[in-house]
Amino acid sequence: MQYSVLACVGLAFLIYSLSMRQLERVEITGPMFFVITGAAIAFLLPNETAYLKSDLDHLLPLIELTLSIFLFTDAAKTKLSVLKHSFQYPSLLLFVALPLTLMAGIVIASLMFSQLTLLQAALVAIILTPTDAALSKGLLNSTAVPEKIREGINTESGLNDGLCVPIFLVLMLLAQEPSSTFSLADTGLVFARELGVAIIIAALSMAIIIPLIKFAMDRHYFSNNTSPFLVVGIAMTIFSIAQSFHSSGFIAVFVAGLIFDKFTEQPLREKLVEDSEHIADFTGLLIWCLFGFVCSYLVLPKITWPIIVFALLSATLIRIIPVMLSLQFTNLKFKERLTFAWFGPRGLASIVFTLMVIDTNIENKYQIATIAMTTILFSVFIHGMTTKPIADSFSKRN
C-alpha cells in the first residue's frame, strides 16, 4: 500500500527532526539521511514502491517547481549591491572555472564512454556542472570560515544554475534530433526564445508583483503568517507562465529573483526569503528521498567500474583543477583556493536535469542518467562528510 511508503517517509522526517543535532555531530547531513531512507524504502518495500517506477515522470513537475523556488531564493539572496565591490571570486568561478569544468567533463566523458556521442557526453557534463551550496550548509553557517569563501561559494551556487539552464536546454534539443541540421541561426533562435521570452515574463511579472507587495504592506493587508507562501507563490506562478509560453521557467524565476533582490527593501526581502526556505527545504528533502529510491533500481544494478571512476573524477578533480587554475593569480592562500575548489557538490539542479533527460527520447538516456546519478550520489556523501571537518579546521587555525 502507498500508505506504508508514506508512513516510512513521515517516520523519517520525525526521526530527522528529533535527532538533527546528533546527526550533524556524526557528519550525516539531511540529503545523506534521506537518500539512505529512500534506498531503504525501495529495498524493504519493493512491492509497494513498484508503481513509482512507471509514474516517475508524473513527479517531474513537482521537482521542477521545487528547483524553481530554490533558484528564486538563491537569486534573491545574491546581494547584488555587495557583489559590486567583491565580485572577483564569484566571477572567476562562474566565467573561467565553469567553462573549464564543462569542457573537461565533455572530454573525459567522451574518452571513457565511447558509446556516447559528443552531444550526449556534453549532456553528461552540463548536468554535472551546477553546484548546490545547500549540501555544504555546515561550511556556509560556520563563522570560522572566512566570509569571502562563504559568500563566494554561496554566490557561485546561486548563479551557476541559471547560467547552465540555457546551455542544457539547447544541448538537450540537439541531442533529441541528432540527424537534423541546426544552423547557428536556428540554435540562436532557440536560445533567444528560451532566454528572451523568460526574461520578458520575469520583468513584466515582477513589475506587477513588487508594487502589489508594497501596496499590501502599506495598507496592512499583508500578514506575517502568510509570508512563507508569498515567495513560493511568486516562483510557482512565474515558472508556470514561462513554461506555458515554451520558454525556460528556470531562467524566468532566476531573473525574477534578481529583480526581487534589486527592488525590494532588505529587511522585508530577507524575512520573506528566509520564511519560504522552510517549505523549499521540506520539498527538497522529499526529493532526496525520491532520489535514493531511484538510485536503488536505476544506478546500483547498472553501475560499472568506468562509471565509478568517472563519478569520482567528476565529484573531485574535474572541478578542483579548473577552480584552482582560475584562482591561481588571486591573493587567496592555497587552503582557501582548495576550499573553493572542493565545495562543488551536485544537487537539485543536476537531479532535475537528469530526470528531464529521462523524460525524452534521447538515445542512451539511461546510461546518461546512470552516470549523472552515480556522480550525484557520490557527491552527496563525499561533500557531506567533509563539510564539518573542513569548517572546523578553520576554527582550529584561528
JSON list of N, CA, C and O in Angstrom, two decimals, residues 202-212 259:
[
{"chain": "A", "resi": 202, "resn": "ALA", "atom": "N", "xyz": [9.61, 37.43, -16.71]},
{"chain": "A", "resi": 202, "resn": "ALA", "atom": "CA", "xyz": [10.09, 37.74, -15.36]},
{"chain": "A", "resi": 202, "resn": "ALA", "atom": "C", "xyz": [9.96, 39.23, -15.07]},
{"chain": "A", "resi": 202, "resn": "ALA", "atom": "O", "xyz": [9.48, 39.63, -14.00]},
{"chain": "A", "resi": 203, "resn": "ALA", "atom": "N", "xyz": [10.38, 40.06, -16.02]},
{"chain": "A", "resi": 203, "resn": "ALA", "atom": "CA", "xyz": [10.35, 41.51, -15.82]},
{"chain": "A", "resi": 203, "resn": "ALA", "atom": "C", "xyz": [8.91, 42.02, -15.68]},
{"chain": "A", "resi": 203, "resn": "ALA", "atom": "O", "xyz": [8.60, 42.81, -14.78]},
{"chain": "A", "resi": 204, "resn": "LEU", "atom": "N", "xyz": [8.03, 41.57, -16.57]},
{"chain": "A", "resi": 204, "resn": "LEU", "atom": "CA", "xyz": [6.64, 42.01, -16.52]},
{"chain": "A", "resi": 204, "resn": "LEU", "atom": "C", "xyz": [5.95, 41.54, -15.24]},
{"chain": "A", "resi": 204, "resn": "LEU", "atom": "O", "xyz": [5.19, 42.29, -14.61]},
{"chain": "A", "resi": 205, "resn": "SER", "atom": "N", "xyz": [6.21, 40.29, -14.86]},
{"chain": "A", "resi": 205, "resn": "SER", "atom": "CA", "xyz": [5.58, 39.74, -13.65]},
{"chain": "A", "resi": 205, "resn": "SER", "atom": "C", "xyz": [6.01, 40.50, -12.41]},
{"chain": "A", "resi": 205, "resn": "SER", "atom": "O", "xyz": [5.18, 40.89, -11.57]},
{"chain": "A", "resi": 206, "resn": "MET", "atom": "N", "xyz": [7.32, 40.76, -12.30]},
{"chain": "A", "resi": 206, "resn": "MET", "atom": "CA", "xyz": [7.82, 41.45, -11.11]},
{"chain": "A", "resi": 206, "resn": "MET", "atom": "C", "xyz": [7.41, 42.92, -11.12]},
{"chain": "A", "resi": 206, "resn": "MET", "atom": "O", "xyz": [7.28, 43.53, -10.04]},
{"chain": "A", "resi": 207, "resn": "ALA", "atom": "N", "xyz": [7.19, 43.49, -12.30]},
{"chain": "A", "resi": 207, "resn": "ALA", "atom": "CA", "xyz": [6.72, 44.88, -12.38]},
{"chain": "A", "resi": 207, "resn": "ALA", "atom": "C", "xyz": [5.31, 45.00, -11.79]},
{"chain": "A", "resi": 207, "resn": "ALA", "atom": "O", "xyz": [4.90, 46.07, -11.35]},
{"chain": "A", "resi": 208, "resn": "ILE", "atom": "N", "xyz": [4.57, 43.91, -11.78]},
{"chain": "A", "resi": 208, "resn": "ILE", "atom": "CA", "xyz": [3.23, 43.88, -11.18]},
{"chain": "A", "resi": 208, "resn": "ILE", "atom": "C", "xyz": [3.31, 43.43, -9.72]},
{"chain": "A", "resi": 208, "resn": "ILE", "atom": "O", "xyz": [2.67, 44.02, -8.83]},
{"chain": "A", "resi": 209, "resn": "ILE", "atom": "N", "xyz": [4.11, 42.39, -9.44]},
{"chain": "A", "resi": 209, "resn": "ILE", "atom": "CA", "xyz": [4.12, 41.77, -8.11]},
{"chain": "A", "resi": 209, "resn": "ILE", "atom": "C", "xyz": [4.74, 42.68, -7.06]},
{"chain": "A", "resi": 209, "resn": "ILE", "atom": "O", "xyz": [4.20, 42.81, -5.95]},
{"chain": "A", "resi": 210, "resn": "ILE", "atom": "N", "xyz": [5.87, 43.32, -7.36]},
{"chain": "A", "resi": 210, "resn": "ILE", "atom": "CA", "xyz": [6.55, 44.15, -6.35]},
{"chain": "A", "resi": 210, "resn": "ILE", "atom": "C", "xyz": [5.67, 45.32, -5.90]},
{"chain": "A", "resi": 210, "resn": "ILE", "atom": "O", "xyz": [5.53, 45.55, -4.69]},
{"chain": "A", "resi": 211, "resn": "PRO", "atom": "N", "xyz": [5.04, 46.07, -6.82]},
{"chain": "A", "resi": 211, "resn": "PRO", "atom": "CA", "xyz": [4.11, 47.11, -6.35]},
{"chain": "A", "resi": 211, "resn": "PRO", "atom": "C", "xyz": [2.93, 46.56, -5.55]},
{"chain": "A", "resi": 211, "resn": "PRO", "atom": "O", "xyz": [2.47, 47.21, -4.59]},
{"chain": "A", "resi": 212, "resn": "LEU", "atom": "N", "xyz": [2.45, 45.36, -5.93]},
{"chain": "A", "resi": 212, "resn": "LEU", "atom": "CA", "xyz": [1.36, 44.75, -5.16]},
{"chain": "A", "resi": 212, "resn": "LEU", "atom": "C", "xyz": [1.79, 44.46, -3.72]},
{"chain": "A", "resi": 212, "resn": "LEU", "atom": "O", "xyz": [1.02, 44.67, -2.78]},
{"chain": "A", "resi": 259, "resn": "ILE", "atom": "N", "xyz": [15.59, 40.51, -9.77]},
{"chain": "A", "resi": 259, "resn": "ILE", "atom": "CA", "xyz": [14.80, 41.74, -9.74]},
{"chain": "A", "resi": 259, "resn": "ILE", "atom": "C", "xyz": [14.25, 41.97, -8.33]},
{"chain": "A", "resi": 259, "resn": "ILE", "atom": "O", "xyz": [14.24, 43.10, -7.82]}
]
